[in-house]
Every structure is written in C-alpha cells, then in structure tokens.
Coordinates of C-alpha atoms in Angstrom, one line a residue:
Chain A
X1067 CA -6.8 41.0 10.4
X1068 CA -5.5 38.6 13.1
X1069 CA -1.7 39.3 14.3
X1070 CA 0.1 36.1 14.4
X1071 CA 3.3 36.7 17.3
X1072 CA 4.1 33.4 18.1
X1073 CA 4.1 30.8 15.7
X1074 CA 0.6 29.0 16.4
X1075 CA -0.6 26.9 13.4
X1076 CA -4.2 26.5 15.0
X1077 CA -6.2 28.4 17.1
X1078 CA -9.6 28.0 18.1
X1079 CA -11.7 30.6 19.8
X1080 CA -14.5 30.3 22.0
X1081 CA -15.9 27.0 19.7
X1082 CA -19.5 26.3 21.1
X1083 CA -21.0 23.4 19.2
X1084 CA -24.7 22.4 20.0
X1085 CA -26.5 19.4 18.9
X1086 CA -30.2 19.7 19.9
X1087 CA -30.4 20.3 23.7
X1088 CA -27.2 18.9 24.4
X1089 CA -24.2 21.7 24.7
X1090 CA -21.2 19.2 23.0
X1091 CA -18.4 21.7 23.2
X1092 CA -19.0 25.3 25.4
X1093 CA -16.8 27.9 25.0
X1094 CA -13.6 25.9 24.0
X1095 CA -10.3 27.9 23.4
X1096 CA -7.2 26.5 22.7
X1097 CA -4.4 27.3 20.1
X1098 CA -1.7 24.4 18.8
X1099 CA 2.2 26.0 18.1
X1100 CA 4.0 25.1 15.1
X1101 CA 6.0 21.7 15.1
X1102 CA 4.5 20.9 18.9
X1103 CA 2.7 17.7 19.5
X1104 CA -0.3 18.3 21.0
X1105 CA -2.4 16.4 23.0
X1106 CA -6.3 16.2 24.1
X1107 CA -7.4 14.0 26.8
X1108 CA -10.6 14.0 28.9
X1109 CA -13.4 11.3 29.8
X1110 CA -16.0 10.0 27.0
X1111 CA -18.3 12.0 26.0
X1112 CA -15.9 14.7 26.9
X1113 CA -16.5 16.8 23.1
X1114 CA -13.0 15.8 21.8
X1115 CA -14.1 14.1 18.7
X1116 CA -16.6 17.0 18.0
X1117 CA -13.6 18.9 18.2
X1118 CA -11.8 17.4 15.5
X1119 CA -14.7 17.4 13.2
X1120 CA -15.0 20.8 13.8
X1121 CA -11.3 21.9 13.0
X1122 CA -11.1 19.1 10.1
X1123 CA -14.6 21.2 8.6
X1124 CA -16.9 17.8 9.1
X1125 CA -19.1 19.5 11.5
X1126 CA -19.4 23.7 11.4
X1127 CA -19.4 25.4 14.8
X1128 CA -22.4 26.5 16.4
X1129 CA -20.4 29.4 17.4
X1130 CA -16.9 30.7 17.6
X1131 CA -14.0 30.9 15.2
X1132 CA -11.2 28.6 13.9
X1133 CA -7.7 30.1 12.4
X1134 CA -5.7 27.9 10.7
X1135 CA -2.2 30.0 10.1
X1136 CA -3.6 32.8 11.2
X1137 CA -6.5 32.8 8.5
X1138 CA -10.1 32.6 9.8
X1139 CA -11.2 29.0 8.3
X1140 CA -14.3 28.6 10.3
X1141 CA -17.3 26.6 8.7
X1142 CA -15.0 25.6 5.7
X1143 CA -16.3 22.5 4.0
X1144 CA -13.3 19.3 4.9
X1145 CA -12.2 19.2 1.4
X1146 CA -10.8 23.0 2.0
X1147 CA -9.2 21.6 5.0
X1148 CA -7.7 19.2 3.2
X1149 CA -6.3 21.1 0.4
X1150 CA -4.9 23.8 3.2
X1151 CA -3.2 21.2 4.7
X1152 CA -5.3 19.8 7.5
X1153 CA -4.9 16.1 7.7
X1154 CA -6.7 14.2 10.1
X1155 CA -7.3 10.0 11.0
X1156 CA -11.3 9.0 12.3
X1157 CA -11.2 6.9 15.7
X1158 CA -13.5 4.1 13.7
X1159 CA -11.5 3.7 10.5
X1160 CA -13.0 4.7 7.5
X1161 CA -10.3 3.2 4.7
X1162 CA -11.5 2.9 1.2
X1163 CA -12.4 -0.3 1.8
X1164 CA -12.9 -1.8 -2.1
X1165 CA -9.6 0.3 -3.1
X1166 CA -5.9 -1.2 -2.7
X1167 CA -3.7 0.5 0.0
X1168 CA -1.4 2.1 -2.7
X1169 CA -5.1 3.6 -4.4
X1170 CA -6.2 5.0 -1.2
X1171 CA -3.3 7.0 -0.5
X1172 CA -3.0 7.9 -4.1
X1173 CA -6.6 9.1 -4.0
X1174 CA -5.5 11.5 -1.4
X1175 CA -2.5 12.7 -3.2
X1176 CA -5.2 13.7 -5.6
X1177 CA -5.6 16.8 -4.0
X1178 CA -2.9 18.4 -6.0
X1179 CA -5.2 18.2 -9.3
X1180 CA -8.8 17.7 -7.9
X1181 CA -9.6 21.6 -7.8
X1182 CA -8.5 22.0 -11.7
X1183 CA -11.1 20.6 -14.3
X1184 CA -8.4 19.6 -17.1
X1185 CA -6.5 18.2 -14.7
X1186 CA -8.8 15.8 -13.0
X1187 CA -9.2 14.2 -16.7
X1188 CA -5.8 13.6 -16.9
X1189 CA -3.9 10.2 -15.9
X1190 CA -3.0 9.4 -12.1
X1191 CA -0.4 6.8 -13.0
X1192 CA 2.0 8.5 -13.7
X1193 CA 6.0 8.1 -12.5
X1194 CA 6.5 10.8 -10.7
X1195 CA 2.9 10.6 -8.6
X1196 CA 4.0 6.8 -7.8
X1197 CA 7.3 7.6 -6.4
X1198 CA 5.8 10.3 -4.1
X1199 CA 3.6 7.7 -3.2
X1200 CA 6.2 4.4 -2.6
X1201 CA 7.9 7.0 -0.5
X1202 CA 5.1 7.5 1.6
X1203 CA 4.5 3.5 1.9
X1204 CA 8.1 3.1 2.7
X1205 CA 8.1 6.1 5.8
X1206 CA 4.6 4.2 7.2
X1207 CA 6.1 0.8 6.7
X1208 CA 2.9 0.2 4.6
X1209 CA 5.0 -1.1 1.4
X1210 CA 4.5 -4.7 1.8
X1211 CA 0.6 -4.4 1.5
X1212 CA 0.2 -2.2 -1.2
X1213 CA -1.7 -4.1 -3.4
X1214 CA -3.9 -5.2 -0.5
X1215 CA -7.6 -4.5 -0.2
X1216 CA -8.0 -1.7 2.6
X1217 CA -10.2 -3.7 4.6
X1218 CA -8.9 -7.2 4.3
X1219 CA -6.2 -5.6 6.4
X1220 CA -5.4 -6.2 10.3
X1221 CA -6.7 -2.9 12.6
X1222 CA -3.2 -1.7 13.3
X1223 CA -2.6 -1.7 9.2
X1224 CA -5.9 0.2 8.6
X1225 CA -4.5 2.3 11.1
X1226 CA -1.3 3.7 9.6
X1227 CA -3.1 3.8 6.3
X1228 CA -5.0 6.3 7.5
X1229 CA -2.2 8.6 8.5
X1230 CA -0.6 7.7 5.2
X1231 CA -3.4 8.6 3.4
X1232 CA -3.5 12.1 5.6
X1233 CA 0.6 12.7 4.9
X1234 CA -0.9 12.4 0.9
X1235 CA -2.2 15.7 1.6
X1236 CA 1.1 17.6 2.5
X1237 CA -0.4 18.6 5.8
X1238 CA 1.0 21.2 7.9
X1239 CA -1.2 19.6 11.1
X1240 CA -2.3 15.9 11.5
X1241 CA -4.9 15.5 13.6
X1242 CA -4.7 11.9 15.1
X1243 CA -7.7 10.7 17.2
X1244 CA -7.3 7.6 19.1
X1245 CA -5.0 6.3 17.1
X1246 CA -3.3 4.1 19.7
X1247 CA -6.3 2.3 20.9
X1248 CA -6.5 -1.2 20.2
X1249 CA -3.0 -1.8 19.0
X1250 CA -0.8 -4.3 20.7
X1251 CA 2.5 -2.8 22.8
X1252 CA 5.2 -3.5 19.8
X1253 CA 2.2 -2.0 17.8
X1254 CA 1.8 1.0 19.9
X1255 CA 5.9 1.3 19.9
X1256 CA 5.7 1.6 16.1
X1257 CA 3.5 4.3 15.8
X1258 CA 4.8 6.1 18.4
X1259 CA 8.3 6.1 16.6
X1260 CA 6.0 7.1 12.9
X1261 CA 4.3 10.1 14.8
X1262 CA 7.9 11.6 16.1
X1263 CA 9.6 11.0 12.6
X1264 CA 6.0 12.7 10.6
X1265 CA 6.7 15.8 13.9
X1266 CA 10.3 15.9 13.0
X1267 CA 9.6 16.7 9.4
X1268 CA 7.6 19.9 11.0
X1269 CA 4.3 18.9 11.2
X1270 CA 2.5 19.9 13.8
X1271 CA 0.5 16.8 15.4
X1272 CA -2.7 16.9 17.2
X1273 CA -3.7 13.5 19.5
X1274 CA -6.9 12.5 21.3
X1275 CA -5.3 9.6 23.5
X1276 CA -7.0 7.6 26.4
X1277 CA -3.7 6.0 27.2
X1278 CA -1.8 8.7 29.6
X1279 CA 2.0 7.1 28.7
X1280 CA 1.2 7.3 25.5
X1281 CA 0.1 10.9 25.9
X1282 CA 3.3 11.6 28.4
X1283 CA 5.8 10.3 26.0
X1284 CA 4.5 12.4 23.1
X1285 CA 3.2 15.5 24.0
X1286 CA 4.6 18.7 25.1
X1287 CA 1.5 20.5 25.9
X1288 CA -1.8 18.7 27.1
X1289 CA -5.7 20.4 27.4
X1290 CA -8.4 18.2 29.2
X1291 CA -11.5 18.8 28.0
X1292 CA -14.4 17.7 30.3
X1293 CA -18.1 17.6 29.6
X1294 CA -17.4 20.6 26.5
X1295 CA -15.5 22.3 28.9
X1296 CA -11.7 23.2 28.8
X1297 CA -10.5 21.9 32.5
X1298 CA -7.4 22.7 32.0
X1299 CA -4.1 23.2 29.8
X1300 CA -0.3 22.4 30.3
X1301 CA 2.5 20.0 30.5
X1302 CA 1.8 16.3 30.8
X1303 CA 2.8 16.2 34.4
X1304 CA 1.4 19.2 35.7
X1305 CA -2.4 18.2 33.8
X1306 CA -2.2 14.6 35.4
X1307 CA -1.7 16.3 39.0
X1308 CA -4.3 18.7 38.9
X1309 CA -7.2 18.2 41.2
X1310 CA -9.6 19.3 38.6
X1311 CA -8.7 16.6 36.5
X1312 CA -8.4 13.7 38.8
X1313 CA -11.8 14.9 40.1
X1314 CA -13.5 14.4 36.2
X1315 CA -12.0 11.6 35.9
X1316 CA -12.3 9.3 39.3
X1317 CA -14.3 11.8 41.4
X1318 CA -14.0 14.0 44.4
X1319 CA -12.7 13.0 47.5
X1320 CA -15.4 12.3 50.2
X1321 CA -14.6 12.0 54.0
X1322 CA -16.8 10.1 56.2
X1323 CA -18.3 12.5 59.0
X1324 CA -18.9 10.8 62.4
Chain B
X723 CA -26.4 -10.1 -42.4
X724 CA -30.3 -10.3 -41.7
X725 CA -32.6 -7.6 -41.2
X726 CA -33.0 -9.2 -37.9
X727 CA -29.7 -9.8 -36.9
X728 CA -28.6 -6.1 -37.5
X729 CA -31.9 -5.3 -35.3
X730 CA -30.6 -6.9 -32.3
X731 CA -27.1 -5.6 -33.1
X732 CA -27.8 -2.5 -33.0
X733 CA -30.0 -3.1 -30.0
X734 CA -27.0 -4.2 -28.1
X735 CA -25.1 -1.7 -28.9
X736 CA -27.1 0.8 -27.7
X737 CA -28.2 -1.0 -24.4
X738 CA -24.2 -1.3 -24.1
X739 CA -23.9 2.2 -24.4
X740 CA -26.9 2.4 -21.6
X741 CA -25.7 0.1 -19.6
X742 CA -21.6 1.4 -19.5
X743 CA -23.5 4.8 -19.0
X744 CA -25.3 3.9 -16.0
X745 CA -21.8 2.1 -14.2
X746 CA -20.3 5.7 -14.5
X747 CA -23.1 6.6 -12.3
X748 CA -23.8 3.3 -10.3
X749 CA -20.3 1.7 -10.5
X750 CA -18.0 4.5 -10.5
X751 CA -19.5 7.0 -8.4
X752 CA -21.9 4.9 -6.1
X753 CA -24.9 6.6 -6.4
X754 CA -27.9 4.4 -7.3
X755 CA -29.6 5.0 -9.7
X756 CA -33.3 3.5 -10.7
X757 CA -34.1 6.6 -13.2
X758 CA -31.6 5.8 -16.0
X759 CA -34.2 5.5 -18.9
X760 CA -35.2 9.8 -18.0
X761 CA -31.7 10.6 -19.7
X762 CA -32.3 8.0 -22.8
X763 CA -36.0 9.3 -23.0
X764 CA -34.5 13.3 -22.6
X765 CA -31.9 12.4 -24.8
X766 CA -34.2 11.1 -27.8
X767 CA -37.2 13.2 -27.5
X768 CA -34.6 16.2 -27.8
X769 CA -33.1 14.6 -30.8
X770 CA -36.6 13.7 -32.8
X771 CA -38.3 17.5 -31.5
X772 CA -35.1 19.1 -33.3
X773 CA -35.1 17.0 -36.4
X774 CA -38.7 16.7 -36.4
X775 CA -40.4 19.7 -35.7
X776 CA -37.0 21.9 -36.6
X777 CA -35.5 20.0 -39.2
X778 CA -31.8 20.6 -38.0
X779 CA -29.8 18.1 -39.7
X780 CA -28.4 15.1 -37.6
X781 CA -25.4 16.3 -36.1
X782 CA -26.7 19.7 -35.3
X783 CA -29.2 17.7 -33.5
X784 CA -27.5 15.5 -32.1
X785 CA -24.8 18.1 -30.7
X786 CA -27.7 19.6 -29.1
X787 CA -29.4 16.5 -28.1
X788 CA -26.3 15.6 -25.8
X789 CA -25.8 19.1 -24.1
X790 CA -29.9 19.0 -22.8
X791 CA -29.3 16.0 -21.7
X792 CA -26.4 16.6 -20.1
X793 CA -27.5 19.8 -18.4
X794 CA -31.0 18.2 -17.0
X795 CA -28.8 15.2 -16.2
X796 CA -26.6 17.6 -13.5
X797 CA -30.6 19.4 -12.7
X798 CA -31.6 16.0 -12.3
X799 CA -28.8 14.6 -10.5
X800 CA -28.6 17.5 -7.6
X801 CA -30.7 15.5 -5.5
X802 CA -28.2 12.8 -5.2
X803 CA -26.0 15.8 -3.1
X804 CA -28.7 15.7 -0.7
X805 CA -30.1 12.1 -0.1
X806 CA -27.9 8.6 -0.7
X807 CA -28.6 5.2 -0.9
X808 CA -32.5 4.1 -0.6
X809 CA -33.9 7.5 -0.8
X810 CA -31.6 8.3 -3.9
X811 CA -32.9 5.3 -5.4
X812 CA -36.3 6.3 -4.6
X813 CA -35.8 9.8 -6.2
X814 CA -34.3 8.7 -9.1
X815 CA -37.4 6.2 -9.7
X816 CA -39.7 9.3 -9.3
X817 CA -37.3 10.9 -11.6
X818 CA -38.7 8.3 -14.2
X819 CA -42.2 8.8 -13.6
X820 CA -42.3 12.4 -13.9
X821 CA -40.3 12.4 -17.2
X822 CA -42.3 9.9 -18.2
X823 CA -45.6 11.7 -17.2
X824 CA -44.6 14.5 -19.0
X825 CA -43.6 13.2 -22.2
X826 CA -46.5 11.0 -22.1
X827 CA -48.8 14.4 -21.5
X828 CA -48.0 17.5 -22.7
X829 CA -48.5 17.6 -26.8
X830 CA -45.8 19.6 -27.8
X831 CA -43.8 16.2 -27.0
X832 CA -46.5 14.3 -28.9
X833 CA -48.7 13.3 -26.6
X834 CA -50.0 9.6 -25.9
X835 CA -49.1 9.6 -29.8
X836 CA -45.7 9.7 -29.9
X837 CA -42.9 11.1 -32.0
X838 CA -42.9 9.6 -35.4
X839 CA -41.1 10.0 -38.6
X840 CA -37.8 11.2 -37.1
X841 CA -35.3 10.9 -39.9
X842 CA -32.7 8.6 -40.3
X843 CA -28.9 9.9 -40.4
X844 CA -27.6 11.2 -44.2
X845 CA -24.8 11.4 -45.9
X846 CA -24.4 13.6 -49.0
X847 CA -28.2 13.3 -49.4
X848 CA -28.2 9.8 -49.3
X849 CA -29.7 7.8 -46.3
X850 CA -28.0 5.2 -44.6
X851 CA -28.3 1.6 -44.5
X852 CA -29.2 -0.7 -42.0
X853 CA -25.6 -2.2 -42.2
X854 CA -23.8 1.7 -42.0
X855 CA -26.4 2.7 -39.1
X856 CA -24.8 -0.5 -37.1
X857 CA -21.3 1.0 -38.0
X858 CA -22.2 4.2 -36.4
X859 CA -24.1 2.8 -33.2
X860 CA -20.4 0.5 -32.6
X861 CA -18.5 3.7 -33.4
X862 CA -20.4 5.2 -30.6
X863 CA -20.2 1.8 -28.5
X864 CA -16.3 2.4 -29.2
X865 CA -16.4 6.1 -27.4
X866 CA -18.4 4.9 -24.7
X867 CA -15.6 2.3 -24.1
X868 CA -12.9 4.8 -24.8
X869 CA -14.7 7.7 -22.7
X870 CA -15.0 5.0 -19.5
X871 CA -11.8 3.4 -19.6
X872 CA -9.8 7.0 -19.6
X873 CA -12.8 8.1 -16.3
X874 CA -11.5 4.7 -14.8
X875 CA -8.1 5.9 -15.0
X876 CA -7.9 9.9 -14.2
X877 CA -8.2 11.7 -11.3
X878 CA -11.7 12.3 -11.5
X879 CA -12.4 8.2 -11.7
X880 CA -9.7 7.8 -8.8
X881 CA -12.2 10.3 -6.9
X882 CA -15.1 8.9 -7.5
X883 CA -14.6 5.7 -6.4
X884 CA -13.2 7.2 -2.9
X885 CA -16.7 9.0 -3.1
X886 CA -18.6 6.3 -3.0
X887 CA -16.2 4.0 -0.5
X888 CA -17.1 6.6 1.8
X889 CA -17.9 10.0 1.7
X890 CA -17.2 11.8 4.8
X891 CA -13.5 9.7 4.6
X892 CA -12.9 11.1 0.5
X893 CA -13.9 14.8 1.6
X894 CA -11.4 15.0 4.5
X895 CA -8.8 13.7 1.8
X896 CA -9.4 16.6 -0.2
X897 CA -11.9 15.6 -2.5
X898 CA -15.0 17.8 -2.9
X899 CA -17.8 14.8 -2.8
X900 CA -20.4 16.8 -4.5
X901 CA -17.9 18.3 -7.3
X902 CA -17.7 14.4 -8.6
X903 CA -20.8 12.9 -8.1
X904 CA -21.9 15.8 -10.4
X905 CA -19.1 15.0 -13.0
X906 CA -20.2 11.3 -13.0
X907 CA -24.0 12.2 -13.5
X908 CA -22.9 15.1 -16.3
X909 CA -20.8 12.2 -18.3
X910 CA -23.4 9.1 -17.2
X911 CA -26.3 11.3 -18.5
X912 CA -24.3 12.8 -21.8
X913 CA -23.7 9.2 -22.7
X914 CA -27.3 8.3 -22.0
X915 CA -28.4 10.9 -24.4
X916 CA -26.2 9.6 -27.3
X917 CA -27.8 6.4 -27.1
X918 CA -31.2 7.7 -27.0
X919 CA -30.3 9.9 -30.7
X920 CA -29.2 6.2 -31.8
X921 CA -32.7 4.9 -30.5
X922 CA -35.2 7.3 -32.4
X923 CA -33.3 7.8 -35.5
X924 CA -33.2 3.6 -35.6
X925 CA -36.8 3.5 -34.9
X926 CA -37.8 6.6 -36.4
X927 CA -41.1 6.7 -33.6
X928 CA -40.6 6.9 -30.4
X929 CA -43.4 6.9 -27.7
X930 CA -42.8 8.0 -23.3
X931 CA -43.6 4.1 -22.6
X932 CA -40.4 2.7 -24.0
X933 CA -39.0 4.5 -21.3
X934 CA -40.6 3.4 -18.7
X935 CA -39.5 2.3 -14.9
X936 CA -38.6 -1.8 -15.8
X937 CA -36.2 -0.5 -18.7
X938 CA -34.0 1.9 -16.1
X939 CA -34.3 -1.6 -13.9
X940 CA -33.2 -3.2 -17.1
X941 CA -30.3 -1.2 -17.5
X942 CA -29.4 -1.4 -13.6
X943 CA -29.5 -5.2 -14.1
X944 CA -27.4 -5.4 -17.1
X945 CA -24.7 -3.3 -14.8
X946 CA -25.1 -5.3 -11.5
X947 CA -25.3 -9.4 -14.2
X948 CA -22.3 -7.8 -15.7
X949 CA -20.3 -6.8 -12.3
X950 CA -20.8 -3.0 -12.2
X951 CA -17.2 -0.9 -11.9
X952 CA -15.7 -3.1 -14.9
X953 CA -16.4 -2.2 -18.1
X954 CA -16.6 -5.9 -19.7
X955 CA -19.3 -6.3 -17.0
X956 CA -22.2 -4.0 -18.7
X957 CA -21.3 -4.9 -21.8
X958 CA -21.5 -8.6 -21.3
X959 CA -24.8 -7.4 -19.2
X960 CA -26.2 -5.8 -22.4
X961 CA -25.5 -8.6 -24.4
X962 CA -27.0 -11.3 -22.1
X963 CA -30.5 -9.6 -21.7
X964 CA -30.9 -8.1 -24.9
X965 CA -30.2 -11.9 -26.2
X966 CA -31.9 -13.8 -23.7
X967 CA -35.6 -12.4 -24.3
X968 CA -34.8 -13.6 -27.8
X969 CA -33.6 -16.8 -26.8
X970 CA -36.5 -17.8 -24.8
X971 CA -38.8 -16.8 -27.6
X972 CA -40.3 -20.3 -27.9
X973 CA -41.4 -19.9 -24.4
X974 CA -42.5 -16.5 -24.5
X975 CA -44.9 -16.8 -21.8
X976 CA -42.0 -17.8 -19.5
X977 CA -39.5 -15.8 -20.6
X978 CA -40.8 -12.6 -17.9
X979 CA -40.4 -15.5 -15.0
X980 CA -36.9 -17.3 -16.2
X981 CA -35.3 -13.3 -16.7
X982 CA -36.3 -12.8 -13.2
X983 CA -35.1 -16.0 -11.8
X984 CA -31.7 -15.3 -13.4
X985 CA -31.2 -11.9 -11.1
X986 CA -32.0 -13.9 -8.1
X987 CA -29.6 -17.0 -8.3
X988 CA -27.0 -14.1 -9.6
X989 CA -27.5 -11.9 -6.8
X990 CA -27.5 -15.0 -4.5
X991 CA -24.4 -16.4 -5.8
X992 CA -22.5 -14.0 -7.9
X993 CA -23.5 -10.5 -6.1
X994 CA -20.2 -8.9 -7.8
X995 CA -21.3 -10.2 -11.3
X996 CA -20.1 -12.2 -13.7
X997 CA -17.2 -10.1 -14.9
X998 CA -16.8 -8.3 -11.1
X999 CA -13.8 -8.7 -8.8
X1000 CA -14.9 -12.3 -7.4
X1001 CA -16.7 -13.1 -10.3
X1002 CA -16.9 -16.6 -12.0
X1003 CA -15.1 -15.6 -14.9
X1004 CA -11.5 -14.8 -14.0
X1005 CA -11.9 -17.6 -11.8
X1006 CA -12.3 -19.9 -14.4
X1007 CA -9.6 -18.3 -16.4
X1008 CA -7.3 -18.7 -13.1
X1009 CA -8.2 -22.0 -13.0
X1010 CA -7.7 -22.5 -16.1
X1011 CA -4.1 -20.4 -16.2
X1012 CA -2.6 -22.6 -13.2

C-alpha cells in the first residue's frame, strides 16, 4: 500500500508513454498537493497534452503508475476518472454540440446514476438535479445561454462550458488545458477569477498555459516539461529564471569566437 | 374497413415500430446502422420456429422471440464498440447478408422455402380478426412510443445522445460509452424483434428475402425522411413510404425511380427531416403561430 504524508491528490510516477518510435513522455514524475493550483508549461510538442490524457484515462501509459488519492488508478478507462472525481477541459473543445448548454452539463451530472441500471431508466428532470445544475450556470456565469445550442456559441462560451460540464462531476482535481488561449483580456480576466473561486471551494486545479502571466498569477508550483522530459519544477519565478528553461524555449547562448 | 386498408394498417404499424426502433439505435445513440432488417428477420424466424415447429402458444413465443433477439442484438451490436461511422455501417450491412445467408440456407430455418403456416394469435381458442390483429399491432405501436419517449427522457437517453455528440468528450464526463451504445442496441433490437412476431403471425409465411439489404435501407430512410432523434419523425417516415409505393401504383414502373428521387431532394434540402430540429414542419407551424 502507498503511504500518503503530505496531502498530494495526484501523483504520477515515472509515466513513459510511447506512440510508435516516438518517446511522447520519458520518465515523467510529478505529484499535485491538495487545494494547489498547478501549472504545466513547456514548448509544443513538449508531451503535456499526452499527459493529461493519460491522468484523465484517455490514453493508458506505456509504463509507470498514476495515484489519484493515494489509490493506484493507472490504465483506468476516463469514465472511472470521472466518477472518482477527475474533471478535465480538451484544448480543441469538444461540447456536445446538438445538445443545449443546460443538457451538456446535465449529462455530466449524470454521473451520479450512470453506474446503476434502475437508475439510468429513471427521469433526469427532476427538481432537485436542475437546481444543482442552475447553480452551476450561475458560478460559470453560463445562465444566460442555457437553452443555447453548444456549438452556436462564441469560443470563450464553449470554453466555460466545458469546465461547467467538468464541476458536474464533483471533481476533486480539474485538469484545465489551454484554457486561456484564444480568449480576449476581459475574457482571460473572467476565467481567471472562475478558476480561483472553483480552487477556493478545494479543488485542486491542474493548468497547461502558454501564456506565462497567466501561469504566474495562478500557480503556486510550476513543472516544465520539454521534449517528454521533466526540466524542471518550482515556483513561477524561480522556473522562468532557470537556464534550463530559457534554453528549451529560445535556445542557448552562443558567443562569436574570433 | 377493407381487407386492404387493414393490410396497409397494420403494415404501418409495424414499419413504425421498425422504424422508431432503428432511431434508438441511429437517432439516439449514433451508431449507424444499415443491418436493421437482421433483428426483424431474427425476431420472426424465432417466433414462427417456436410456434411452428414447437407449437408454444403465442405469448410463450413471443416472450421468447424478443429475449433471442435481444441477446443476438447486444452479440451483433459488439462490433459497434470497436468500429464507428462508415465501417460500422459497413458491418452492420454484412450483418444483413450473413443473417440473410443463413436463413436462406440452412433447412432447419426452412431453407429457400420458407416458414409457412405460422399461426395467427388466439384467444380462448378463437382466432383473431383482421380488425383485433390491427388492435394488437397499434397496442404494440403504443409501447414502442411509450418505451422511446421515457429512453428520450432518462439517464440512459441523456447518455446516449452525449455518446454519439462525441465520444471521447461523454466518457471523460463519466459516461461509460460502450455501457450505452449496448443499451440502445439491446432495446433497438428487442423492439425490432416485436415487430418481426407481428410480421409472421400477419403473414403466416415468411421467407430470408423479405429481409433483405433495401428493407434495413428502408427502415434507415423512413428514420432519416422522418428527422431521426424525434419520435413523430419515424413515424411520419413509416407512414410516408409504406403509402407512397401504394400511391404511385398507377405508375408502377416508376414508382422505384420517384421513391429514390424523394431521398435525394430531402437529403439536399431537408437533411434534418421533415419532423427534425430545422425541419419544414415546425416552421410552418411557427409561421403559422406568429
């Protein structure tokens, strides 16, 4: 059995993930606290994405072990995830497009019933399932399109739905990736201020984030992954003077020799 | 009421209990399916082998009638965890052939010759009329409705239709894509099964070519005319092309080319169906509202 001292909610060891000849992520360790915000940063290509679909259960590791609360959840199928409380947002959005806002969050909220036979023939509109859901809409300001069509909706809107849809699930992590790209600033403002109420409430929130003040306002702890590798880990400030990562990022410094 | 009129009734009603069987499948859950006349075929050779060749009574049958179809329907329907879209609809038309092949084939299901003489439904030792026998098929047209309209609205419906919005989204949302897809082929091919007990105890013989691949495009038509995910939508679509070949009589050597022309101009102009979300109806009746 694992020990568990300080509180981490996620910890992944050693995660080596493999697609055909090409080594995505090599030997990647890194474990999220309760309650933290957590951010992953590194160039494209860098295996953060491959990451997430390995913690969220869309993709099984090649090798290497995942604990989620200090229970080994490797190579569990996403659904599993879910249910545990593993929320997570996809850097394309993936809304359900034909479905109304208020049905795609309610279709996560499902997750309560969707394990239990009887109860998956029962009724979804029900009082008490549509409050839980309003509430929702009201805490991602998402109330005004609820009868909208996912995917008549702006980017920014599709956006938020998603991590409505994720806080459906109850999670006890949110994994957000790229959320931020694309928005406008007042956009980028508003989610910011969603992420540190949804952290507030004790969820623990994972970022990939290409935009560093982004990334410095909300996290406490930062890992740089570069080409599957973990460069390194630490505070905002400390990662974005490293050599190391200035070097993956712009390259190495060259003097011209005479 | 004619003899003839209570034919096509009854007709309808059981290509309304195809065709609302098929959106569970199709409409509800996405997965495409070009097979649907297997289940009908499973569902009413089971039905006249039982009462034929075992002589159980109808509802014995008929119980047992619906739970093979249903179970070969989930056999059947475990290739739609593995491939999606074109190659699903390209299974499921193979899925067709085969059943087809072998009821056509092997003699213990008749053979080239068919099933005949499978008994019509009794009660108290008297058989039923043409006119009761129309009473039953709506009775089961009712459940079909009943049986949809409370999928639509439960869990499992609200699942499915996040299942087939997108897959990969639904199961990191908690929902266990296979689990439903299953469930949606389980109840699509159950359903299919009762109307295939309707088919051979109305026509008392019942031969592997009225099965055959245009009939599960038949059925997929009368889904997609109708607006597939309703549930006016297949039954309109059962209604239209039953009637329609019988319409066109007068010009039966036409009527193959005018059927076909009618899918075209709808999918070129109404690809949601009549009775779908931009269909022409409610926008008449909006029109006409305002």
């Amino acid at each position: 059995m694992e020990v568990n001292k300080s509180k981490k909610i996620i910890e992944i060891q050693d995660v080596v993930k493999i697609f055909g000849g090409l080594k995505a992520l090599d030997r990647v360790s890194i474990s999220v606290e309760e309650s933290e915000i957590f951010g992953i940063v590194g160039p494209n290509g860098a295996g953060k994405t491959t990451l997430f679909n390995i913690i969220s259960g869309v993709l099984k590791p090649t090798s290497g072990k995942i604990f989620f609360n200090g229970k080994d959840v490797s190579g569990q199928p996403p659904y599993k995830m879910a249910q545990m409380g593993i929320g997570r947002t996809f850097q394309v959005v993936r809304p359900f497009s034909f479905m109304s806002v208020f049905e795609n969050i309610m279709a996560a909220y499902g997750v309560r019933f969707y394990h239990n036979i009887t109860k998956s023939f029962s009724k979804w509109k029900k009082e008490e399932y549509v409050k839980d859901v309003m509430l929702i809409l009201l805490k991602t300001e998402l109330f005004e399109y609820k009868e909208r069509r996912a995917d008549t909706l702006p980017l920014g809107v599709q956006r938020k739905l998603e991590i409505a849809r994720a806080l459906a699930l109850n999670p006890k992590v949110l994994l957000l990736d790229e959320s931020f790209s694309g928005l406008s600033f007042s956009e980028i403002d508003e989610l910011k201020k969603l992420v540190f109420n949804i952290n507030n409430e004790g969820v623990s929130i994972v970022v990939i984030e290409h935009n560093m003040p982004v990334v410095m306002d909300l996290c406490k702890t930062v890992a740089v992954l570069n080409y599957g590798k973990k460069l390194v880990q630490g505070s905002p400030k400390e990662v974005v003077s490293n050599p190391d990562v200035i070097e993956a990022y712009i390259g190495k410094k060259q003097y011209a020799q005479s | 009421m004619s003899a003839y009129l209570i034919t096509i009734l009854i007709t309808i009603g059981i290509y309304i209990i195809l065709a609302l069987s098929l959106n569970i499948i199709v409409g509800y859950a996405g997965q495409i399916s070009l097979g649907h006349a297997a289940f009908w075929a499973i569902g009413a050779y089971s039905f006249a082998i039982l009462s034929v060749k075992y002589s159980l009574p109808f509802i014995e049958a008929s119980v047992c009638a619906i739970l093979i179809t249903t179970l070969i329907g989930v056999i059947l329907g475990l290739p739609s965890l593995r491939v999606s879209e074109d190659f699903l609809a390209i299974t499921t038309i193979g899925i067709n052939f085969i059943v087809q092949a072998v009821f056509n084939n092997i003699n213990y299901f008749g053979g080239a010759m068919g099933i005949g003489n499978i008994p019509f439904p009794q009660i108290k030792g008297k058989m039923f009329s043409s006119a009761q026998f129309m009473a039953l098929t709506y009775l089961f047209v009712f459940l079909t409705i009943v049986i949809s309209y409370t999928f639509r609205r439960s869990w499992a419906g609200l699942a499915s239709f996040a299942v087939k919005a997108d897959e990969i989204a639904s199961n990191v949302s908690g929902i266990d894509p296979k689990r439903f897809k299953i469930i949606a082929f389980a109840i699509g091919s159950a359903l299919a099964g009762l109307a295939g007990i309707l088919y051979a105890s109305f026509m008392g013989f019942i031969s592997a070519n009225d099965f055959s691949f245009p009939v599960s495009v038949t059925i997929l038509a009368m889904v997609m005319v109708g607006g597939e995910n309703t549930i006016t939508g297949p039954i309109f679509g059962a209604f239209l092309l039953v009637l329609l070949p019988e319409i066109f009589r007068p010009i039966h050597n036409y009527r193959m080319l005018l059927y076909g022309l009618l899918l075209v101009v709808m999918m070129r102009f109404q690809p949601s169906g009549f009775f779908g979300e931009k269909g022409i109806v409610w926008k008449l009746i909006r029109v006409k509202k305002s």
